[in-house]
Short mmCIF file of C-alpha atoms in Angstrom, two decimals:
data_model
loop_
_atom_site.label_atom_id
_atom_site.label_comp_id
_atom_site.label_asym_id
_atom_site.label_seq_id
_atom_site.Cartn_x
_atom_site.Cartn_y
_atom_site.Cartn_z
CA UNK A 1 0.05 -0.12 0.07
CA UNK A 2 0.95 3.54 -0.93
CA UNK A 3 0.40 6.76 0.66
CA UNK A 4 0.69 10.78 -0.49
CA UNK A 5 3.61 11.59 1.76
CA UNK A 6 4.25 14.53 0.03
CA UNK A 7 1.43 16.77 0.93
CA UNK A 8 1.64 15.07 4.29
CA UNK A 9 4.90 16.01 4.79
CA UNK A 10 3.72 19.96 5.19
CA UNK A 11 1.62 19.08 7.95
CA UNK A 12 2.47 19.25 11.81
CA UNK A 13 2.40 15.72 13.64
CA UNK A 14 -0.18 17.96 16.08
CA UNK A 15 -2.29 18.42 13.06
CA UNK A 16 -2.35 14.68 11.54
CA UNK A 17 -3.07 13.49 14.86
CA UNK A 18 -6.26 16.10 15.15
CA UNK A 19 -7.55 15.10 11.58
CA UNK A 20 -6.87 11.44 11.85
CA UNK A 21 -8.16 11.16 15.64
CA UNK A 22 -7.26 7.17 15.24
CA UNK A 23 -8.77 5.14 17.87
CA UNK A 24 -5.49 4.39 19.38
CA UNK A 25 -3.97 7.67 19.25
CA UNK A 26 -4.28 8.50 22.90
CA UNK A 27 -3.21 5.31 23.96
CA UNK A 28 -0.03 5.36 21.87
CA UNK A 29 0.81 8.74 23.02
CA UNK A 30 0.60 8.64 26.69
CA UNK A 31 3.69 9.99 28.07
CA UNK A 32 5.79 9.71 24.69
CA UNK A 33 6.28 13.44 24.59
CA UNK A 34 7.89 13.47 28.53
CA UNK A 35 10.74 11.57 27.74
CA UNK A 36 14.08 12.89 28.91
CA UNK A 37 17.21 13.29 26.49
CA UNK A 38 18.35 9.72 26.81
CA UNK A 39 21.70 9.08 25.16
CA UNK A 40 21.59 5.25 24.35
CA UNK A 41 20.18 3.82 21.14
CA UNK A 42 16.77 1.67 21.49
CA UNK A 43 17.42 -1.53 22.28
CA UNK A 44 17.72 -4.24 25.52
CA UNK A 45 20.63 -6.03 27.15
CA UNK A 46 18.64 -9.31 27.57
CA UNK A 47 19.52 -12.37 29.99
CA UNK A 48 22.74 -12.15 32.43
CA UNK A 49 22.11 -15.42 33.32
CA UNK A 50 19.48 -18.19 33.47
CA UNK A 51 16.27 -16.65 34.91
CA UNK A 52 13.93 -18.55 38.15
CA UNK A 53 10.69 -15.96 36.87
CA UNK A 54 9.98 -15.36 33.73
CA UNK A 55 7.43 -12.38 35.04
CA UNK A 56 6.52 -10.66 38.02
CA UNK A 57 3.15 -9.68 39.70
CA UNK A 58 3.22 -7.10 41.90
CA UNK A 59 0.64 -6.73 44.42
CA UNK A 60 1.10 -3.02 45.91
CA UNK A 61 -0.40 -2.40 49.45
CA UNK A 62 -0.49 1.28 49.27
CA UNK A 63 -0.32 3.06 52.58
CA UNK A 64 1.66 0.98 54.64
CA UNK A 65 0.15 -2.44 56.36
CA UNK A 66 1.07 -3.49 59.48
CA UNK A 67 3.86 -6.34 59.82
CA UNK A 68 2.91 -6.53 63.55
CA UNK A 69 -0.64 -7.38 63.11
CA UNK A 70 -0.27 -9.35 59.76
CA UNK A 71 2.96 -11.09 59.49
CA UNK A 72 5.29 -10.73 61.94
CA UNK A 73 4.61 -12.40 65.15
CA UNK A 74 5.78 -10.56 68.23
CA UNK A 75 4.90 -12.51 71.73
CA UNK A 76 6.72 -9.69 73.19
CA UNK A 77 4.70 -7.08 72.19
CA UNK A 78 1.62 -8.83 73.88
CA UNK A 79 3.17 -9.55 77.17
CA UNK A 80 4.20 -5.85 77.33
CA UNK A 81 1.05 -4.21 76.02
CA UNK A 82 0.78 -0.59 77.46
CA UNK A 83 4.25 -0.03 78.67
CA UNK A 84 6.21 3.26 77.66
CA UNK A 85 9.44 2.49 76.08
CA UNK A 86 12.52 5.22 75.59
CA UNK A 87 13.19 5.07 71.31
CA UNK A 88 15.71 6.54 69.59
CA UNK A 89 15.03 7.60 65.89
CA UNK A 90 11.14 7.39 65.77
CA UNK A 91 9.99 8.69 62.30
CA UNK A 92 11.37 12.13 62.62
CA UNK A 93 13.04 11.62 65.96
CA UNK A 94 16.42 10.36 63.83
CA UNK A 95 18.83 12.88 64.88
CA UNK A 96 19.55 11.24 68.35
CA UNK A 97 16.81 12.38 70.45
CA UNK A 98 15.07 10.00 72.63
CA UNK A 99 11.46 10.11 73.13
CA UNK A 100 8.99 7.69 75.25
CA UNK A 101 6.28 5.62 73.19
CA UNK A 102 3.43 3.28 74.50
CA UNK A 103 3.88 -0.15 73.08
CA UNK A 104 0.67 -1.40 71.57
CA UNK A 105 -0.58 -4.99 71.19
CA UNK A 106 -2.26 -6.60 67.92
CA UNK A 107 -5.94 -7.07 68.69
CA UNK A 108 -5.56 -10.27 66.24
CA UNK A 109 -4.39 -13.39 67.18
CA UNK A 110 -1.18 -15.17 65.47
CA UNK A 111 -1.35 -19.07 64.89
CA UNK A 112 1.07 -21.11 63.08
CA UNK A 113 -0.34 -22.04 59.20
CA UNK A 114 0.87 -24.96 57.01
CA UNK A 115 3.55 -27.71 57.29
CA UNK A 116 5.97 -24.75 57.32
CA UNK A 117 4.41 -23.38 60.45
CA UNK A 118 4.76 -19.98 59.25
CA UNK A 119 2.55 -17.48 61.71
CA UNK A 120 -0.07 -15.53 60.21
CA UNK A 121 -2.57 -13.44 61.92
CA UNK A 122 -6.48 -13.84 61.89
CA UNK A 123 -6.72 -10.87 59.18
CA UNK A 124 -5.66 -13.05 56.58
CA UNK A 125 -7.42 -16.32 57.06
CA UNK A 126 -6.97 -17.19 52.90
CA UNK A 127 -3.39 -16.14 52.82
CA UNK A 128 -2.62 -18.32 55.83
CA UNK A 129 -3.79 -21.56 54.15
CA UNK A 130 -1.10 -20.92 51.26
CA UNK A 131 1.66 -20.33 53.95
CA UNK A 132 3.59 -23.20 52.44
CA UNK A 133 4.12 -21.19 49.23
CA UNK A 134 5.09 -18.37 50.77
CA UNK A 135 8.71 -16.68 51.70
CA UNK A 136 8.57 -14.28 54.50
CA UNK A 137 11.31 -11.28 54.38
CA UNK A 138 10.82 -10.28 58.03
CA UNK A 139 13.80 -7.88 57.84
CA UNK A 140 13.04 -5.08 55.19
CA UNK A 141 13.83 -1.48 55.55
CA UNK A 142 13.55 1.48 53.24
CA UNK A 143 14.11 5.26 52.93
CA UNK A 144 11.53 7.77 53.40
CA UNK A 145 9.48 8.20 56.20
CA UNK A 146 6.37 9.66 54.28
CA UNK A 147 4.04 8.26 51.71
CA UNK A 148 5.46 10.08 48.76
CA UNK A 149 9.24 9.29 49.08
CA UNK A 150 8.79 6.04 50.22
CA UNK A 151 6.46 5.03 47.58
CA UNK A 152 8.72 6.45 44.77
CA UNK A 153 11.82 4.71 46.57
CA UNK A 154 9.87 1.17 46.27
CA UNK A 155 9.26 1.88 42.74
CA UNK A 156 12.38 3.53 41.41
CA UNK A 157 15.13 3.35 44.19
CA UNK A 158 14.97 7.11 44.60
CA UNK A 159 12.87 9.04 47.20
CA UNK A 160 13.25 12.75 45.22
CA UNK A 161 14.82 12.30 41.47
CA UNK A 162 13.50 11.35 38.27
CA UNK A 163 14.59 7.54 37.89
CA UNK A 164 13.14 4.74 35.82
CA UNK A 165 10.68 2.89 37.45
CA UNK A 166 11.68 -1.07 38.28
CA UNK A 167 8.97 -2.26 35.63
CA UNK A 168 10.47 -0.42 33.10
CA UNK A 169 14.13 -1.36 34.13
CA UNK A 170 12.74 -4.83 33.44
CA UNK A 171 10.96 -4.28 30.18
CA UNK A 172 14.36 -2.59 28.98
CA UNK A 173 15.96 -5.77 30.01
CA UNK A 174 14.10 -8.72 28.59
CA UNK A 175 11.06 -6.79 26.89
CA UNK A 176 7.77 -8.55 26.33
CA UNK A 177 6.61 -11.98 25.82
CA UNK A 178 3.94 -11.12 23.20
CA UNK A 179 4.75 -8.37 21.09
CA UNK A 180 0.72 -7.39 20.89
CA UNK A 181 1.28 -6.17 24.74
CA UNK A 182 3.26 -4.12 26.49
CA UNK A 183 5.95 -5.30 28.46
CA UNK A 184 4.92 -3.32 31.42
CA UNK A 185 1.21 -2.68 32.83
CA UNK A 186 0.13 -1.15 35.99
CA UNK A 187 -3.55 -1.66 36.62
CA UNK A 188 -5.38 1.26 38.92
CA UNK A 189 -2.68 3.35 39.52
CA UNK A 190 -2.85 6.41 42.36
CA UNK A 191 -2.57 9.60 40.72
CA UNK A 192 -1.10 10.96 43.99
CA UNK A 193 2.54 9.75 45.93
CA UNK A 194 4.39 9.78 43.13
CA UNK A 195 1.92 9.16 40.49
CA UNK A 196 3.17 8.64 36.86
CA UNK A 197 7.06 8.49 38.05
CA UNK A 198 6.28 5.39 39.76
CA UNK A 199 5.58 3.64 36.33
CA UNK A 200 7.70 6.08 34.38
CA UNK A 201 10.54 5.57 32.08
CA UNK A 202 12.71 8.12 33.22
CA UNK A 203 15.78 8.37 30.76
CA UNK A 204 15.29 4.55 29.54
CA UNK A 205 13.64 4.52 25.88
CA UNK A 206 10.33 5.87 26.21
CA UNK A 207 9.15 2.95 24.92
CA UNK A 208 9.32 1.21 28.08
CA UNK A 209 7.19 3.26 30.37
CA UNK A 210 4.64 1.15 31.85
CA UNK A 211 0.95 1.58 30.37
CA UNK A 212 -1.69 2.50 33.20
CA UNK A 213 -4.58 0.70 32.74
CA UNK A 214 -7.69 2.15 34.93
CA UNK A 215 -7.20 4.71 37.80
CA UNK A 216 -7.39 4.47 41.43
CA UNK A 217 -10.38 6.28 41.77
CA UNK A 218 -12.35 4.24 39.09
CA UNK A 219 -14.45 0.92 39.60
CA UNK A 220 -12.37 -2.06 38.59
CA UNK A 221 -15.56 -3.29 36.49
CA UNK A 222 -14.36 -0.08 34.04
CA UNK A 223 -10.59 -1.01 33.76
CA UNK A 224 -9.67 -1.75 30.47
CA UNK A 225 -7.28 -0.55 27.22
CA UNK A 226 -9.12 2.04 26.54
CA UNK A 227 -9.36 3.75 22.89
CA UNK A 228 -8.30 0.82 20.96
CA UNK A 229 -11.19 0.75 18.70
CA UNK A 230 -13.15 3.51 16.34
CA UNK A 231 -16.73 2.14 15.51
CA UNK A 232 -17.24 5.26 13.09
CA UNK A 233 -14.16 3.72 10.63
CA UNK A 234 -13.94 0.83 8.69
CA UNK A 235 -10.69 -1.60 9.33
CA UNK A 236 -10.00 -0.53 5.78
CA UNK A 237 -9.93 3.06 6.59
CA UNK A 238 -8.22 2.61 9.91
CA UNK A 239 -5.30 0.79 8.10
CA UNK A 240 -4.87 3.43 5.54
CA UNK A 241 -4.83 6.05 8.08
CA UNK A 242 -2.48 4.08 10.15
CA UNK A 243 -0.15 3.72 7.21
CA UNK A 244 -0.10 7.26 6.49
CA UNK A 245 0.57 8.01 10.08
CA UNK A 246 3.58 5.74 10.23
CA UNK A 247 4.76 7.34 7.11
CA UNK A 248 5.01 10.58 8.31
CA UNK A 249 6.43 9.38 11.48
CA UNK A 250 9.20 8.07 9.30
CA UNK A 251 9.63 11.25 7.55
CA UNK A 252 9.88 13.15 10.66
CA UNK A 253 12.52 10.90 11.80
CA UNK A 254 14.64 10.89 8.73
CA UNK A 255 14.45 14.75 8.92
CA UNK A 256 15.78 14.94 12.56
CA UNK A 257 18.13 12.23 12.23
CA UNK A 258 16.53 9.93 14.23
CA UNK A 259 16.02 9.98 18.33
CA UNK A 260 14.38 8.19 21.05
CA UNK A 261 11.11 10.10 21.13
CA UNK A 262 10.36 9.22 17.37
CA UNK A 263 11.38 6.17 17.17
CA UNK A 264 9.52 5.43 20.76
CA UNK A 265 6.39 7.01 19.29
CA UNK A 266 6.36 4.82 16.42
CA UNK A 267 6.66 2.09 18.10
CA UNK A 268 3.89 2.34 20.58
CA UNK A 269 1.80 3.32 17.55
CA UNK A 270 2.46 -0.34 15.94
CA UNK A 271 1.69 -1.77 19.50
CA UNK A 272 -1.51 0.12 19.97
CA UNK A 273 -2.29 -1.27 16.08
CA UNK A 274 -1.69 -4.49 17.13
CA UNK A 275 -3.16 -4.15 20.58
CA UNK A 276 -6.82 -3.70 18.72
CA UNK A 277 -7.29 -7.08 17.78
CA UNK A 278 -5.80 -8.47 20.73
CA UNK A 279 -5.92 -6.38 24.02
CA UNK A 280 -9.87 -6.68 24.60
CA UNK A 281 -9.54 -10.34 24.39
CA UNK A 282 -7.28 -10.65 27.17
CA UNK A 283 -9.09 -7.79 29.46
CA UNK A 284 -12.72 -9.71 28.82
CA UNK A 285 -13.41 -11.48 32.31
CA UNK A 286 -16.70 -13.13 30.67
CA UNK A 287 -14.49 -15.56 29.24
CA UNK A 288 -13.52 -16.92 32.82
CA UNK A 289 -15.71 -19.65 34.05
CA UNK A 290 -17.74 -19.12 37.11
CA UNK A 291 -15.40 -21.06 39.43
CA UNK A 292 -12.80 -18.72 38.60
CA UNK A 293 -15.09 -15.92 39.23
CA UNK A 294 -16.07 -17.10 42.57
CA UNK A 295 -12.56 -18.05 43.31
CA UNK A 296 -11.21 -14.59 43.09
CA UNK A 297 -14.41 -13.23 45.21
CA UNK A 298 -16.07 -11.49 42.17
CA UNK A 299 -19.17 -12.91 43.35
CA UNK A 300 -18.84 -10.72 46.74
CA UNK A 301 -18.92 -6.85 47.49
CA UNK A 302 -15.90 -6.75 49.80
CA UNK A 303 -13.89 -8.71 47.39
CA UNK A 304 -15.23 -7.88 43.72
CA UNK A 305 -12.88 -5.12 43.12
CA UNK A 306 -9.55 -6.25 43.87
CA UNK A 307 -10.23 -9.73 42.67
CA UNK A 308 -11.24 -8.04 39.40
CA UNK A 309 -7.34 -6.91 39.54
CA UNK A 310 -5.99 -9.78 40.22
CA UNK A 311 -7.68 -12.02 37.90
CA UNK A 312 -6.84 -9.50 35.43
CA UNK A 313 -3.13 -9.58 36.45
CA UNK A 314 -3.22 -13.65 35.95
CA UNK A 315 -4.89 -13.05 32.22
CA UNK A 316 -2.02 -10.18 31.42
CA UNK A 317 0.95 -12.57 33.02
CA UNK A 318 -0.53 -15.54 31.49
CA UNK A 319 -0.56 -13.65 27.77
CA UNK A 320 3.01 -12.65 27.95
CA UNK A 321 3.07 -9.12 30.21
CA UNK A 322 6.44 -9.13 31.79
CA UNK A 323 5.57 -7.08 34.79
CA UNK A 324 2.14 -6.45 36.17
CA UNK A 325 1.47 -4.25 39.15
CA UNK A 326 -1.79 -4.62 40.93
CA UNK A 327 -2.47 -1.53 42.99
CA UNK A 328 -4.73 -1.37 46.25
CA UNK A 329 -4.83 2.01 46.49
CA UNK A 330 -6.93 5.26 45.80
CA UNK A 331 -6.42 9.03 45.07
CA UNK A 332 -6.48 10.31 49.18
CA UNK A 333 -3.86 11.82 51.05
CA UNK A 334 -4.07 8.99 53.32
CA UNK A 335 -3.47 5.36 51.24
CA UNK A 336 -6.11 2.54 52.17
CA UNK A 337 -3.35 0.80 54.78
CA UNK A 338 -2.58 4.42 56.69
CA UNK A 339 -4.45 3.94 59.76
CA UNK A 340 -2.80 6.45 61.99
CA UNK A 341 -6.34 6.10 64.11
CA UNK A 342 -8.34 2.91 64.27
CA UNK A 343 -5.65 0.42 63.49
CA UNK A 344 -9.00 -2.04 63.48
CA UNK A 345 -9.52 -0.45 60.09
CA UNK A 346 -7.25 -2.82 58.67
CA UNK A 347 -9.69 -5.69 58.98
CA UNK A 348 -11.93 -4.10 55.98
CA UNK A 349 -8.80 -3.67 53.64
CA UNK A 350 -7.45 -7.47 54.68
CA UNK A 351 -10.90 -8.80 53.98
CA UNK A 352 -10.77 -6.78 50.42
CA UNK A 353 -7.31 -8.23 49.39
CA UNK A 354 -7.34 -11.40 51.28
CA UNK A 355 -9.18 -13.96 48.97
CA UNK A 356 -8.35 -12.36 46.11
CA UNK A 357 -4.13 -12.90 46.62
CA UNK A 358 -4.46 -16.40 47.78
CA UNK A 359 -6.87 -17.44 44.67
CA UNK A 360 -3.95 -15.64 42.28
CA UNK A 361 -1.56 -17.79 43.83
CA UNK A 362 -3.77 -20.89 43.96
CA UNK A 363 -4.74 -20.14 40.28
CA UNK A 364 -0.79 -19.78 39.12
CA UNK A 365 -0.36 -22.65 41.01
CA UNK A 366 -3.31 -24.92 39.35
CA UNK A 367 -2.18 -23.38 35.72
CA UNK A 368 1.57 -24.44 36.09
CA UNK A 369 2.41 -20.60 36.31
CA UNK A 370 3.27 -20.16 39.54
CA UNK A 371 6.89 -21.91 39.21
CA UNK A 372 7.95 -19.22 36.94
CA UNK A 373 5.79 -16.24 37.84
CA UNK A 374 7.19 -14.48 41.01
CA UNK A 375 4.34 -12.75 43.13
CA UNK A 376 5.52 -9.72 45.44
CA UNK A 377 3.28 -8.72 48.16
CA UNK A 378 4.09 -5.68 49.95
CA UNK A 379 3.74 -1.82 51.00
CA UNK A 380 6.15 0.97 51.15
CA UNK A 381 6.75 0.58 54.71
CA UNK A 382 5.40 -1.23 57.93
CA UNK A 383 3.61 0.30 60.86
CA UNK A 384 5.18 0.84 64.47
CA UNK A 385 4.69 -1.43 67.53
CA UNK A 386 3.68 1.86 69.85
CA UNK A 387 0.10 3.13 69.47
CA UNK A 388 -0.32 6.44 68.00
CA UNK A 389 -3.66 8.88 68.66
CA UNK A 390 -4.92 6.04 71.24
CA UNK A 391 -5.75 3.49 68.56
CA UNK A 392 -3.63 3.71 65.59
CA UNK A 393 0.02 3.13 64.11
CA UNK A 394 2.19 5.51 62.61
CA UNK A 395 4.49 4.53 59.83
CA UNK A 396 7.61 2.40 60.18
CA UNK A 397 10.43 2.42 57.64
CA UNK A 398 13.05 0.89 59.75
CA UNK A 399 11.43 -2.44 59.96
CA UNK A 400 8.50 -4.14 58.17
CA UNK A 401 7.66 -7.76 56.14
CA UNK A 402 7.16 -8.59 52.50
CA UNK A 403 6.16 -12.15 51.07
CA UNK A 404 7.15 -13.51 47.88
CA UNK A 405 5.63 -16.54 46.15
CA UNK A 406 6.53 -18.65 43.33
CA UNK A 407 9.30 -17.54 40.62
CA UNK A 408 12.64 -19.19 42.24
CA UNK A 409 12.08 -18.38 46.01
CA UNK A 410 12.26 -20.49 49.23
CA UNK A 411 8.58 -21.65 49.71
CA UNK A 412 7.30 -22.13 53.42
CA UNK A 413 10.52 -19.99 54.32
CA UNK A 414 11.07 -17.06 56.71
CA UNK A 415 14.02 -14.45 56.48
CA UNK A 416 15.17 -11.96 59.00
CA UNK A 417 13.91 -10.84 61.67
CA UNK A 418 13.04 -7.29 63.44
CA UNK A 419 13.52 -6.80 67.07
CA UNK A 420 11.35 -8.21 69.80
CA UNK A 421 8.66 -5.62 69.54
CA UNK A 422 8.82 -5.21 65.60
CA UNK A 423 10.22 -1.84 65.23
CA UNK A 424 13.67 -2.08 63.52
CA UNK A 425 15.16 -4.71 61.27
CA UNK A 426 17.84 -6.43 63.31
CA UNK A 427 18.56 -9.87 62.26
CA UNK A 428 19.85 -10.23 58.31
CA UNK A 429 18.84 -6.89 57.16
CA UNK A 430 17.25 -6.49 53.63
CA UNK A 431 17.10 -2.65 52.14
CA UNK A 432 14.88 -2.17 49.58
CA UNK A 433 17.96 -1.88 46.94
CA UNK A 434 18.47 -5.75 48.00
CA UNK A 435 15.15 -6.69 47.37
CA UNK A 436 15.32 -4.77 43.91
CA UNK A 437 18.66 -6.68 43.58
CA UNK A 438 17.01 -10.07 44.37
CA UNK A 439 14.07 -9.57 42.04
CA UNK A 440 15.95 -8.62 39.14
CA UNK A 441 18.28 -11.75 39.91
CA UNK A 442 15.31 -14.33 39.89
CA UNK A 443 14.20 -12.57 36.48
CA UNK A 444 17.94 -13.27 35.01
CA UNK A 445 19.43 -9.83 35.37
CA UNK A 446 22.14 -8.91 36.94
CA UNK A 447 21.61 -5.50 38.73
CA UNK A 448 25.37 -4.56 38.65
CA UNK A 449 25.18 -5.04 34.95
CA UNK A 450 21.82 -3.58 34.16
CA UNK A 451 23.06 -0.32 33.37
CA UNK A 452 22.04 2.84 31.18
CA UNK A 453 24.17 5.45 30.52
CA UNK A 454 22.56 9.13 30.94
CA UNK A 455 24.08 12.40 31.13
CA UNK A 456 27.41 11.31 31.55
CA UNK A 457 26.83 8.37 33.95
CA UNK A 458 25.71 4.80 34.37
CA UNK A 459 22.85 4.28 36.25
CA UNK A 460 21.13 1.23 37.78
CA UNK A 461 18.01 0.26 39.68
CA UNK A 462 20.00 -0.26 42.63
CA UNK A 463 22.22 3.18 42.13
CA UNK A 464 25.75 1.66 44.02
CA UNK A 465 24.05 -0.49 46.46
CA UNK A 466 22.04 -3.50 46.98
CA UNK A 467 23.04 -7.11 46.98
CA UNK A 468 21.23 -10.39 46.17
CA UNK A 469 19.78 -11.91 49.25
CA UNK A 470 20.54 -15.51 48.40
CA UNK A 471 19.23 -16.77 51.25
CA UNK A 472 15.29 -16.52 50.01
CA UNK A 473 16.31 -18.28 46.65
CA UNK A 474 15.33 -22.01 46.14
CA UNK A 475 17.91 -24.56 45.71
#
């Protein structure tokens, strides 16, 4: 097929897009014009060693779920409930100043589960049933005492600078397993606490930016790839316009001497074009049997929202998306797990996420996917063992818990420990940089070799830090 590009060369890109109005335009253009001046050519490094996992599903518990009320059992905390202790380094008091804080026991009971005997609170009865699949990291610590910087650090390894997100690094390193879908998708991301930077490509080639699907403030039933279809035009007309658009892309790239933004734009348009025939099917949950919908809790009001997200994550991963992030979040200044008052509000959030997260693990295992799918559950930090405002808990970056499952980690294992009350990581400490290094390692990427040169300096996700926590790797 040929096109009259002589007349088209005089059009501006903005005028062309305004006139052609292809159905996939807004999806393909999202974020492309914001790319920084990257200095490397497009491409990806590839595997550094044999991978244990082919894909990641990150269940992001925004707001900081309390580790001492969920997965980090502290009998000493119950024993000394109500006792005041001298504490140094509490949140902003990190300059050596000592304050006194009152201990608050967990209102939920813990008991051992599975053959591994892992301790889980009554908040998460369904996840507890999966205890023998889980690898707990009880000695996490991180940077940033407020949600914004800590959330940004979790995603990018920096608290304030614009850096590529972890999903973008994986996309850059490995690409997608399915040319008809993005390598990195984030479901219903929040607009605050880092916003688009949490899934941005930073200085990496723009094609590695995460594709946001839905919004934290919208119902999960509306989550789908938007603007893939145009019912007003025939397939032939859409093909003709797409061909013209790509001809213009090539003309502009040739005149500009190439460049990341132009190349990324052309590739994004091509991906959006291919997604028209593939994306809607992947996101169509009506194709799932009733048993699957019940497994994830789509038939219950309290679990339907997060259950739908988890089921979509399984479908996207199964279809070849490398990194899928499921956001249990909203668009307020107090994310869902942020209980400075009434720690018992954790009950409604656990009730919303417990069954879907457990269902995801069971479903992946039943389909033979858990072995090479790495599931990561956690927030940006934990919560203190001390009371705040009577019956709440404050942010706790110096010690908290995440769990991993599948994808080459040790099942039924617990690594590291906080102190006897759960305030600070003490034994076998794992920094967020270390967790990033370990996740990359499981995906076949060496965090010290996954490098991008920008502005005269070599950058990586873990900056100049990080170590692979080999104790959590399966034998």
